């Protein structure tokens, strides 16, 4: 679709008479408010309120008002080894999902950019995980991983590779098992974004490079990748954030078990807030997560500015 | 571009591997949903049910209030779709037609809103909605969903508005049509497909959502499908696979249908968006 690109042309507008302009300006505010007010009240407001809560001892189900306790929550959090363990798991999960997902999606996007039969089927299938509720994706993979009736163990037995195991309950296998699901679930967005980048590469450049005798790898490195780089960076940064903040998938697959091996920070904070009622403490966790994400974004933005972004 | 014969073969092998990876979990879900208990208990499960049955579906409806849950999900999704588009369209129009600071701020918000851990927002929201007595209510949930769907709806709609040539509006103005008249008889018809696509996208987002629904809805009869689905998974992880698969299969059908309808528009929008960003 060329819809978005069209509008970027410089606006050559006829100057309007003063009165009309003032009227439309007031009209503009009138048009903007219906969306802006709810966003401010139910999104920006709670965000600021949440930061405020992290400095209080707010608890659920308590009648007394919350007291301001300064940085005490953050001090406690600093010594909460369970939280830092879940923070570490969150990082392993985020990187562990994002990197293979990127490589697989890049491969798929390159294939889908070729004239291959069955390409339509792959395109359609690549979208399916996107349309499914995350809870269903979790349920589905539980069926795949099921110890006896699951397709994975059955396939392994058929191939003579052992007797199968309970992947989601094993201390060593649980995290890798949920990472595979994360990779599967996030393939569509990444693939579509990269495909967009590929279709943005001028075909003539490829042909010129081919005429000059450049091999497939050289062409990828000198023609494809430079054009793809900005999109690749954006989608990777977003994926890291999304994955670090993810909840539903792992909640359904393992609920954070076994023994906390897959307890992502969001699961930890959710339990703290809605099982133990520690609103202030959980809000502090949220703040630490925002801080971590901001650092990540800053690093990414710095890298992107340095990279001479041309898109 | 020419590719060698072995290169082509390699490409097809890779494509086949992708097809298997992408398709097999879903096929397994469908297959499990139609299997009788005997085949489910077998240590050597079959790929295609030898004796397909609807018993799992019946059992799923017996065990959990699936119909209520589906109706709740439908209400939440329809409410979100309609309200989000109604609120977002005027603002998107302004953002698309004028280069204001507000427009830039709104675009920035789309990106930033992706970055919050929801837990930081849900605790204050929970407290506020509790004071308004909107916990455990569809109104409260839809309010949250609308705000949550707004950034992306705005982003999609801005693209659609820009696709309507400004010249058409100006021509109508020259012909003496007022602003409102121009909007109604020139802009709106051209915008209609975009409005539908945006509404359907908001619908799917709300239909699939889990976290807010889990926190905000307490009474079993009021819960949405994704929340009710998790009730099939017992406390000790004991799972009745057949009914679980059947319910999951049903829960995913509406999203798949809607997505099939708007897939081209969304990927198209995302493609341009990704390239421009």
Coordinates of C-alpha atoms in Angstrom, one line a residue:
Chain A
X1 CA 0.0 0.0 0.0
X2 CA 1.3 3.4 -0.9
X3 CA -1.1 5.2 1.5
X4 CA 1.4 6.4 4.0
X5 CA 4.1 7.5 1.6
X6 CA 1.9 9.8 -0.4
X7 CA 1.2 12.2 2.4
X8 CA 4.9 13.0 3.1
X9 CA 5.0 15.6 0.3
X10 CA 5.6 19.1 1.6
X11 CA 2.3 20.8 2.3
X12 CA 1.8 23.5 -0.3
X13 CA -1.2 25.2 1.1
X14 CA -3.0 28.3 0.3
X15 CA -2.9 30.7 3.2
X16 CA -6.3 31.0 4.7
X17 CA -8.0 34.1 6.0
X18 CA -7.3 34.7 9.7
X19 CA -10.7 34.1 11.0
X20 CA -11.2 30.8 9.3
X21 CA -7.9 29.6 10.7
X22 CA -8.8 30.4 14.3
X23 CA -12.1 28.6 13.9
X24 CA -10.4 25.4 12.5
X25 CA -7.9 25.5 15.3
X26 CA -10.6 25.4 17.9
X27 CA -12.3 22.8 15.7
X28 CA -9.0 20.7 15.8
X29 CA -9.0 20.6 19.6
X30 CA -12.6 19.6 19.6
X31 CA -11.7 16.7 17.3
X32 CA -8.6 15.7 19.3
X33 CA -10.1 15.7 22.8
X34 CA -12.3 12.5 22.5
X35 CA -9.2 10.4 22.0
X36 CA -6.8 12.5 24.0
X37 CA -8.8 12.7 27.3
X38 CA -9.2 8.9 27.7
X39 CA -5.5 8.4 26.9
X40 CA -4.5 11.0 29.5
X41 CA -6.9 9.7 32.1
X42 CA -6.6 5.9 31.7
X43 CA -3.0 5.6 30.4
X44 CA -0.7 8.5 31.2
X45 CA -2.4 9.1 34.5
X46 CA -2.1 5.5 35.8
X47 CA 1.5 5.4 34.7
X48 CA 2.4 8.5 36.8
X49 CA 0.2 7.2 39.7
X50 CA 2.0 3.9 39.4
X51 CA 5.4 5.6 39.9
X52 CA 3.9 7.4 42.9
X53 CA 2.6 4.1 44.4
X54 CA 6.1 2.6 44.3
X55 CA 7.1 5.1 47.0
X56 CA 4.2 4.0 49.3
X57 CA 3.3 0.9 51.3
X58 CA 0.0 0.5 49.4
X59 CA -1.6 -2.9 49.8
X60 CA -4.8 -4.4 48.5
X61 CA -7.7 -5.1 50.9
X62 CA -6.4 -2.8 53.6
X63 CA -8.6 0.0 54.8
X64 CA -5.9 2.4 56.1
X65 CA -4.5 4.8 53.6
X66 CA -1.2 4.0 52.0
X67 CA 1.8 5.8 53.7
X68 CA 4.7 7.4 51.9
X69 CA 7.8 5.4 52.7
X70 CA 10.3 6.9 50.3
X71 CA 12.8 4.6 48.7
X72 CA 12.1 1.7 51.1
X73 CA 10.5 -0.5 48.4
X74 CA 13.5 0.0 46.2
X75 CA 15.9 -0.8 49.0
X76 CA 14.0 -4.0 49.7
X77 CA 14.0 -4.8 46.0
X78 CA 17.8 -4.4 45.9
X79 CA 18.1 -7.3 48.4
X80 CA 15.3 -9.5 46.9
X81 CA 17.4 -12.3 45.3
X82 CA 14.2 -13.9 43.9
X83 CA 13.4 -10.7 42.0
X84 CA 16.9 -10.5 40.5
X85 CA 16.7 -14.1 39.6
X86 CA 13.5 -13.5 37.7
X87 CA 15.0 -10.4 36.2
X88 CA 17.9 -12.5 34.9
X89 CA 15.5 -15.1 33.6
X90 CA 13.6 -12.2 31.9
X91 CA 16.8 -11.1 30.1
X92 CA 17.7 -14.7 29.1
X93 CA 14.2 -15.2 27.8
X94 CA 14.1 -11.8 25.9
X95 CA 17.5 -12.4 24.2
X96 CA 16.9 -16.1 23.8
X97 CA 13.6 -15.5 22.0
X98 CA 14.6 -12.4 20.0
X99 CA 17.9 -13.6 18.5
X100 CA 16.7 -17.0 17.0
X101 CA 13.4 -15.3 16.1
X102 CA 15.3 -12.7 14.1
X103 CA 17.5 -15.2 12.3
X104 CA 14.6 -17.5 11.4
X105 CA 12.4 -14.6 10.4
X106 CA 15.2 -13.2 8.2
X107 CA 15.5 -16.6 6.5
X108 CA 11.8 -16.8 5.9
X109 CA 11.6 -13.2 4.7
X110 CA 14.4 -13.9 2.2
X111 CA 12.6 -17.0 1.0
X112 CA 9.2 -15.3 0.7
X113 CA 10.9 -12.6 -1.4
X114 CA 11.8 -15.2 -4.0
X115 CA 9.6 -16.5 -6.7
X116 CA 8.8 -19.9 -5.1
X117 CA 5.8 -22.1 -5.4
X118 CA 3.9 -22.5 -2.1
X119 CA 5.0 -19.1 -1.2
X120 CA 1.4 -18.0 -0.6
X121 CA 0.9 -20.9 1.8
X122 CA 4.0 -19.9 3.8
X123 CA 2.8 -16.3 3.8
X124 CA -0.6 -17.4 5.2
X125 CA 0.9 -19.7 7.8
X126 CA 3.4 -17.1 8.9
X127 CA 0.5 -14.9 9.9
X128 CA -1.4 -17.5 11.9
X129 CA 0.4 -17.2 15.2
X130 CA -0.3 -13.4 15.1
X131 CA -4.1 -14.0 14.9
X132 CA -4.2 -16.5 17.7
X133 CA -4.9 -15.5 21.3
X134 CA -1.7 -15.9 23.3
X135 CA -3.5 -18.1 25.7
X136 CA -4.4 -20.5 22.8
X137 CA -0.8 -20.5 21.7
X138 CA 0.2 -21.5 25.2
X139 CA -2.5 -24.2 25.3
X140 CA -1.5 -25.5 21.9
X141 CA 2.1 -26.0 22.8
X142 CA 1.1 -27.7 26.0
X143 CA -0.5 -30.3 23.8
X144 CA 2.6 -30.5 21.7
X145 CA 4.8 -30.9 24.8
X146 CA 2.5 -33.3 26.6
X147 CA 4.5 -36.2 28.1
X148 CA 2.5 -39.1 26.7
X149 CA 0.0 -37.8 24.2
X150 CA 2.2 -35.0 22.8
X151 CA 3.4 -35.0 19.2
X152 CA 7.0 -34.0 20.2
X153 CA 7.6 -37.1 22.3
X154 CA 5.8 -39.3 19.8
X155 CA 8.1 -38.0 17.1
X156 CA 11.2 -38.6 19.2
X157 CA 10.0 -42.1 20.0
X158 CA 9.4 -42.8 16.3
X159 CA 12.9 -41.6 15.5
X160 CA 14.3 -43.8 18.3
X161 CA 15.5 -40.8 20.2
X162 CA 14.7 -41.9 23.7
X163 CA 11.4 -42.3 25.6
X164 CA 10.4 -38.7 25.7
X165 CA 10.1 -36.5 28.7
X166 CA 8.0 -33.9 30.5
X167 CA 9.5 -30.9 28.8
X168 CA 7.6 -28.2 30.7
X169 CA 8.3 -29.7 34.2
X170 CA 12.0 -30.4 33.8
X171 CA 14.3 -28.0 35.6
X172 CA 16.7 -27.9 32.7
X173 CA 14.2 -28.1 29.9
X174 CA 11.4 -25.7 30.9
X175 CA 13.1 -22.5 29.9
X176 CA 14.3 -23.7 26.5
X177 CA 10.9 -25.2 25.9
X178 CA 9.1 -21.9 26.5
X179 CA 11.7 -20.0 24.5
X180 CA 10.8 -22.2 21.5
X181 CA 7.2 -21.2 21.9
X182 CA 8.1 -17.5 22.2
X183 CA 10.1 -17.8 18.9
X184 CA 7.1 -19.4 17.2
X185 CA 4.6 -16.9 18.5
X186 CA 6.6 -13.8 17.4
X187 CA 7.6 -14.9 14.0
X188 CA 4.8 -13.1 12.1
X189 CA 5.6 -9.5 13.1
X190 CA 9.3 -10.0 12.6
X191 CA 8.9 -11.7 9.3
X192 CA 6.5 -9.1 8.0
X193 CA 8.7 -6.2 9.1
X194 CA 11.8 -7.7 7.5
X195 CA 9.9 -8.5 4.3
X196 CA 8.9 -4.9 4.1
X197 CA 12.5 -3.9 4.4
X198 CA 13.5 -6.4 1.6
X199 CA 10.8 -5.1 -0.7
X200 CA 12.3 -1.6 -0.1
X201 CA 15.6 -2.7 -1.6
X202 CA 16.0 -1.5 -5.2
X203 CA 16.0 -4.5 -7.5
X204 CA 18.3 -2.8 -9.9
X205 CA 21.1 -2.7 -7.3
X206 CA 20.8 -6.5 -7.0
X207 CA 20.9 -7.0 -10.7
X208 CA 23.9 -4.7 -11.1
X209 CA 25.7 -6.6 -8.3
X210 CA 24.9 -9.9 -9.9
X211 CA 26.2 -8.7 -13.3
X212 CA 29.4 -7.6 -11.5
X213 CA 29.8 -11.2 -10.5
X214 CA 29.0 -10.8 -6.8
X215 CA 27.9 -14.1 -5.0
X216 CA 24.8 -14.5 -2.9
X217 CA 26.6 -13.7 0.3
X218 CA 28.4 -10.6 -1.1
X219 CA 25.1 -9.4 -2.5
X220 CA 23.4 -9.9 0.8
X221 CA 26.2 -8.0 2.7
X222 CA 26.6 -5.1 0.3
X223 CA 23.1 -4.6 -1.1
X224 CA 20.4 -6.3 1.0
X225 CA 21.7 -5.7 4.6
X226 CA 22.4 -1.9 4.3
X227 CA 18.8 -1.4 3.2
X228 CA 17.4 -3.7 5.8
X229 CA 19.4 -2.4 8.7
X230 CA 17.0 0.3 10.0
X231 CA 14.0 -2.0 9.9
X232 CA 16.0 -4.8 11.5
X233 CA 17.1 -2.6 14.4
X234 CA 13.6 -1.2 15.0
X235 CA 12.0 -4.6 15.1
X236 CA 14.7 -6.1 17.3
X237 CA 14.4 -3.3 19.8
X238 CA 10.7 -3.7 19.9
X239 CA 10.9 -7.5 20.2
X240 CA 13.4 -7.3 23.1
X241 CA 10.9 -5.0 25.0
X242 CA 7.8 -7.0 24.1
X243 CA 9.5 -10.2 25.2
X244 CA 10.9 -8.8 28.4
X245 CA 7.4 -7.7 29.3
X246 CA 5.6 -10.8 28.2
X247 CA 3.1 -12.6 30.4
X248 CA 0.3 -14.7 29.0
X249 CA 2.3 -17.2 27.1
X250 CA 4.5 -18.4 30.0
X251 CA 1.6 -18.0 32.5
X252 CA -0.3 -20.6 30.5
X253 CA 2.6 -22.9 29.7
X254 CA 4.3 -23.2 33.2
X255 CA 2.9 -20.4 35.5
X256 CA 6.6 -19.7 36.1
X257 CA 7.5 -23.1 37.3
X258 CA 9.2 -25.5 37.8
X259 CA 10.8 -24.0 40.9
X260 CA 10.7 -20.5 39.4
X261 CA 12.8 -21.5 36.4
X262 CA 10.5 -19.7 34.0
X263 CA 9.3 -16.9 36.3
X264 CA 9.5 -13.8 34.1
X265 CA 9.5 -10.4 35.9
X266 CA 5.9 -9.8 34.8
X267 CA 4.8 -13.1 36.4
X268 CA 6.7 -12.2 39.6
X269 CA 5.2 -8.7 39.8
X270 CA 1.7 -10.1 39.0
X271 CA 1.9 -12.5 41.9
X272 CA 3.3 -9.9 44.2
X273 CA 0.5 -7.5 43.4
X274 CA -2.6 -9.7 42.9
X275 CA -1.8 -12.8 45.0
X276 CA 0.0 -11.2 47.9
X277 CA -1.6 -7.8 47.6
X278 CA 1.7 -5.9 47.8
X279 CA 0.8 -3.0 45.4
X280 CA 3.5 -0.6 46.4
X281 CA 6.3 -3.2 46.1
X282 CA 5.0 -4.6 42.8
X283 CA 4.8 -1.0 41.4
X284 CA 8.5 -0.6 42.4
X285 CA 9.2 -3.7 40.3
X286 CA 7.4 -2.1 37.4
X287 CA 9.6 1.0 37.8
X288 CA 12.8 -1.1 37.8
X289 CA 11.6 -2.8 34.6
X290 CA 10.8 0.6 32.9
X291 CA 14.3 1.8 33.9
X292 CA 15.9 -1.3 32.4
X293 CA 13.9 -0.8 29.2
X294 CA 14.8 2.9 29.0
X295 CA 18.5 2.0 29.1
X296 CA 17.9 -0.5 26.4
X297 CA 16.1 2.0 24.2
X298 CA 18.8 4.6 24.8
X299 CA 21.5 2.2 23.7
X300 CA 19.5 1.3 20.7
X301 CA 18.8 4.9 19.7
X302 CA 22.4 5.8 20.1
X303 CA 23.3 2.9 17.8
X304 CA 20.7 3.9 15.3
X305 CA 21.9 7.5 15.1
X306 CA 25.4 6.4 14.7
X307 CA 24.4 4.0 11.9
X308 CA 23.5 6.8 9.5
X309 CA 19.9 5.9 9.2
X310 CA 18.6 6.6 5.7
X311 CA 15.2 5.1 5.6
Chain B
X1 CA 17.4 -13.3 -11.1
X2 CA 18.7 -16.7 -11.9
X3 CA 19.4 -19.2 -9.2
X4 CA 21.3 -22.4 -9.7
X5 CA 19.3 -25.7 -9.6
X6 CA 20.9 -26.8 -6.3
X7 CA 20.2 -23.3 -4.9
X8 CA 16.5 -23.7 -5.8
X9 CA 16.4 -27.2 -4.2
X10 CA 17.9 -25.8 -1.0
X11 CA 15.3 -23.0 -1.0
X12 CA 12.5 -25.4 -1.3
X13 CA 13.9 -27.6 1.4
X14 CA 14.1 -24.6 3.7
X15 CA 10.6 -23.5 2.8
X16 CA 9.3 -26.9 3.6
X17 CA 11.0 -26.9 7.0
X18 CA 9.4 -23.5 7.7
X19 CA 6.0 -24.8 6.7
X20 CA 6.3 -27.8 9.1
X21 CA 7.5 -25.6 11.9
X22 CA 4.7 -23.0 11.4
X23 CA 1.8 -25.5 10.7
X24 CA 2.4 -28.5 12.9
X25 CA 1.3 -27.1 16.3
X26 CA -2.0 -25.8 14.9
X27 CA -2.7 -29.1 13.1
X28 CA -2.0 -30.9 16.3
X29 CA -4.4 -28.7 18.2
X30 CA -7.1 -29.4 15.7
X31 CA -6.3 -33.1 15.6
X32 CA -6.4 -33.4 19.5
X33 CA -9.7 -31.5 19.6
X34 CA -11.4 -34.3 17.6
X35 CA -9.8 -37.3 19.2
X36 CA -11.9 -39.7 21.4
X37 CA -10.5 -40.4 24.9
X38 CA -9.1 -43.8 23.9
X39 CA -6.8 -42.2 21.3
X40 CA -5.9 -39.4 23.7
X41 CA -4.7 -41.8 26.3
X42 CA -2.7 -43.9 23.9
X43 CA 1.0 -43.8 24.3
X44 CA 1.3 -43.7 20.6
X45 CA -0.9 -40.9 19.5
X46 CA -2.2 -40.8 16.0
X47 CA -1.7 -37.8 13.7
X48 CA -5.2 -37.9 12.3
X49 CA -8.0 -39.1 14.6
X50 CA -9.0 -42.6 13.5
X51 CA -12.4 -42.2 15.2
X52 CA -13.2 -38.4 15.1
X53 CA -15.7 -37.3 17.6
X54 CA -17.4 -34.1 18.9
X55 CA -17.4 -35.5 22.5
X56 CA -14.6 -33.1 23.6
X57 CA -16.6 -30.1 22.5
X58 CA -19.6 -31.3 24.5
X59 CA -17.5 -32.0 27.5
X60 CA -15.9 -28.6 27.3
X61 CA -19.2 -26.8 27.3
X62 CA -20.3 -29.0 30.3
X63 CA -17.2 -28.3 32.3
X64 CA -16.9 -24.5 31.9
X65 CA -19.3 -21.7 31.0
X66 CA -17.9 -21.5 27.5
X67 CA -21.0 -19.9 25.9
X68 CA -21.1 -17.1 28.5
X69 CA -17.4 -16.6 28.1
X70 CA -17.8 -16.3 24.3
X71 CA -20.6 -13.8 24.6
X72 CA -18.5 -11.8 27.1
X73 CA -15.6 -11.8 24.7
X74 CA -17.9 -10.8 21.9
X75 CA -19.3 -7.9 23.9
X76 CA -15.8 -6.7 24.9
X77 CA -14.5 -7.0 21.4
X78 CA -17.4 -5.3 19.7
X79 CA -17.5 -2.5 22.3
X80 CA -13.8 -1.9 22.0
X81 CA -13.9 -1.9 18.2
X82 CA -16.8 0.6 17.9
X83 CA -15.7 3.0 20.6
X84 CA -12.0 3.0 19.7
X85 CA -12.8 3.9 16.1
X86 CA -15.3 6.5 17.0
X87 CA -12.8 8.2 19.3
X88 CA -9.7 7.8 17.2
X89 CA -11.0 8.9 13.8
X90 CA -11.4 12.6 14.5
X91 CA -7.9 12.8 16.1
X92 CA -6.4 10.7 13.3
X93 CA -7.9 13.2 10.9
X94 CA -6.2 16.1 12.6
X95 CA -2.9 14.2 12.9
X96 CA -2.9 13.4 9.2
X97 CA -3.9 16.8 7.9
X98 CA -1.9 19.1 10.1
X99 CA 1.7 18.9 11.1
X100 CA 1.3 19.9 14.7
X101 CA 3.3 19.2 17.8
X102 CA 0.4 17.3 19.0
X103 CA 0.5 14.9 16.1
X104 CA 4.2 14.3 16.7
X105 CA 3.6 13.7 20.4
X106 CA 0.8 11.2 19.6
X107 CA 3.1 9.3 17.3
X108 CA 5.7 9.2 20.0
X109 CA 3.1 7.9 22.4
X110 CA 2.4 5.0 20.1
X111 CA 6.0 3.9 20.4
X112 CA 6.4 4.6 24.1
X113 CA 3.1 2.9 25.1
X114 CA 4.6 -0.3 23.7
X115 CA 7.4 -0.2 26.2
X116 CA 5.6 -0.2 29.6
X117 CA 5.4 -3.3 31.6
X118 CA 1.6 -3.5 32.0
X119 CA 1.9 -4.2 35.7
X120 CA 2.9 -0.6 36.4
X121 CA -0.4 0.6 34.7
X122 CA -2.7 -2.2 36.0
X123 CA -2.2 -1.6 39.7
X124 CA -3.3 2.1 39.6
X125 CA -6.0 1.2 37.1
X126 CA -7.2 -1.5 39.5
X127 CA -7.4 1.0 42.3
X128 CA -9.2 3.6 40.3
X129 CA -11.7 1.2 38.8
X130 CA -12.3 -0.3 42.2
X131 CA -13.3 3.1 43.5
X132 CA -15.6 3.7 40.6
X133 CA -17.1 0.2 41.2
X134 CA -16.0 -0.9 37.7
X135 CA -14.1 -4.0 38.7
X136 CA -15.7 -7.1 37.5
X137 CA -17.7 -5.1 34.9
X138 CA -17.7 -5.2 31.2
X139 CA -17.8 -1.3 31.1
X140 CA -14.5 -1.1 33.1
X141 CA -12.8 -3.7 30.9
X142 CA -13.9 -2.0 27.6
X143 CA -12.7 1.3 28.9
X144 CA -9.3 -0.2 29.5
X145 CA -9.3 -2.0 26.2
X146 CA -10.3 1.1 24.2
X147 CA -7.4 3.2 25.6
X148 CA -5.1 0.3 25.1
X149 CA -6.2 -0.1 21.4
X150 CA -6.2 3.7 20.7
X151 CA -2.5 4.2 19.9
X152 CA -2.4 1.5 17.2
X153 CA -5.8 2.5 15.9
X154 CA -4.6 6.1 15.6
X155 CA -1.5 5.0 13.8
X156 CA -3.5 2.9 11.3
X157 CA -6.1 5.6 10.7
X158 CA -3.5 8.3 10.1
X159 CA -2.3 6.2 7.2
X160 CA -5.7 5.8 5.8
X161 CA -6.6 9.5 6.0
X162 CA -3.4 10.4 4.2
X163 CA -4.4 8.1 1.4
X164 CA -7.4 10.2 0.7
X165 CA -6.0 12.9 -1.6
X166 CA -6.3 16.4 -0.1
X167 CA -7.0 17.7 -3.6
X168 CA -10.4 16.0 -3.5
X169 CA -11.3 17.8 -0.3
X170 CA -10.1 21.1 -1.7
X171 CA -12.0 20.6 -4.9
X172 CA -15.2 20.0 -2.9
X173 CA -14.5 23.2 -0.9
X174 CA -14.0 25.2 -4.2
X175 CA -17.3 23.8 -5.4
X176 CA -18.9 25.4 -2.3
X177 CA -19.3 22.4 0.0
X178 CA -18.9 23.3 3.7
X179 CA -16.3 21.5 5.9
X180 CA -18.8 19.1 7.3
X181 CA -20.3 18.4 3.9
X182 CA -16.9 17.7 2.5
X183 CA -16.1 15.3 5.3
X184 CA -19.3 13.4 5.1
X185 CA -19.7 13.1 1.3
X186 CA -16.1 13.1 0.1
X187 CA -13.8 11.9 2.9
X188 CA -15.9 9.4 4.8
X189 CA -16.8 7.1 1.8
X190 CA -13.1 6.9 0.8
X191 CA -12.1 6.3 4.4
X192 CA -14.7 3.5 5.1
X193 CA -12.5 0.5 4.2
X194 CA -9.8 1.8 6.5
X195 CA -12.3 2.3 9.3
X196 CA -13.5 -1.2 8.9
X197 CA -10.0 -2.6 8.9
X198 CA -9.1 -0.6 12.0
X199 CA -12.3 -1.7 13.8
X200 CA -11.6 -5.4 13.0
X201 CA -8.0 -5.1 14.3
X202 CA -9.3 -3.6 17.5
X203 CA -11.8 -6.4 17.7
X204 CA -9.1 -9.1 17.4
X205 CA -6.9 -7.4 20.0
X206 CA -9.7 -7.3 22.5
X207 CA -10.9 -10.8 21.7
X208 CA -7.4 -12.2 22.3
X209 CA -6.5 -10.1 25.4
X210 CA -5.7 -11.9 28.6
X211 CA -3.8 -9.9 31.3
X212 CA -6.4 -7.1 31.9
X213 CA -9.2 -9.6 31.8
X214 CA -7.5 -11.8 34.3
X215 CA -7.0 -9.0 36.8
X216 CA -10.2 -7.1 36.3
X217 CA -12.8 -9.9 36.1
X218 CA -13.5 -12.0 39.2
X219 CA -16.9 -13.6 38.8
X220 CA -16.6 -16.8 36.6
X221 CA -19.8 -15.9 34.7
X222 CA -18.3 -12.5 33.7
X223 CA -15.0 -13.8 32.5
X224 CA -13.8 -13.8 28.8
X225 CA -12.8 -16.8 26.8
X226 CA -9.0 -16.6 27.3
X227 CA -9.5 -16.4 31.1
X228 CA -12.0 -19.3 31.1
X229 CA -9.6 -21.4 28.9
X230 CA -7.0 -21.3 31.7
X231 CA -9.6 -22.9 34.1
X232 CA -9.3 -26.1 32.0
X233 CA -5.7 -26.4 33.3
X234 CA -6.0 -27.7 36.9
X235 CA -4.1 -26.3 39.8
X236 CA -1.5 -29.1 39.7
X237 CA -1.1 -28.8 36.0
X238 CA -3.5 -31.7 35.5
X239 CA -5.0 -31.2 32.1
X240 CA -7.9 -32.9 30.4
X241 CA -6.3 -32.6 26.9
X242 CA -9.4 -33.2 24.8
X243 CA -11.8 -30.6 26.1
X244 CA -8.9 -28.1 26.5
X245 CA -8.0 -28.5 22.8
X246 CA -11.7 -28.3 21.8
X247 CA -12.2 -25.0 23.7
X248 CA -8.9 -23.5 22.5
X249 CA -9.9 -24.4 18.9
X250 CA -13.2 -22.6 19.3
X251 CA -11.6 -19.6 20.9
X252 CA -9.2 -19.0 18.0
X253 CA -11.7 -19.4 15.2
X254 CA -13.2 -15.8 15.2
X255 CA -9.7 -14.2 15.3
X256 CA -8.6 -16.4 12.4
X257 CA -11.6 -15.5 10.3
X258 CA -11.3 -11.8 11.0
X259 CA -7.6 -11.9 10.4
X260 CA -8.1 -13.6 7.1
X261 CA -10.4 -10.8 6.1
X262 CA -8.0 -7.9 6.9
X263 CA -4.7 -9.6 6.7
X264 CA -3.6 -7.8 3.5
X265 CA -4.6 -4.4 4.9
X266 CA -2.7 -4.9 8.2
X267 CA 0.4 -6.4 6.7
X268 CA 0.2 -3.7 4.1
X269 CA 0.0 -1.0 6.7
X270 CA 2.7 -2.6 8.7
X271 CA 4.9 -2.9 5.7
X272 CA 4.7 0.8 4.9
X273 CA 5.0 1.7 8.6
X274 CA 8.1 -0.4 9.1
X275 CA 9.8 1.1 6.1
X276 CA 8.9 4.6 7.1
X277 CA 9.8 4.3 10.7

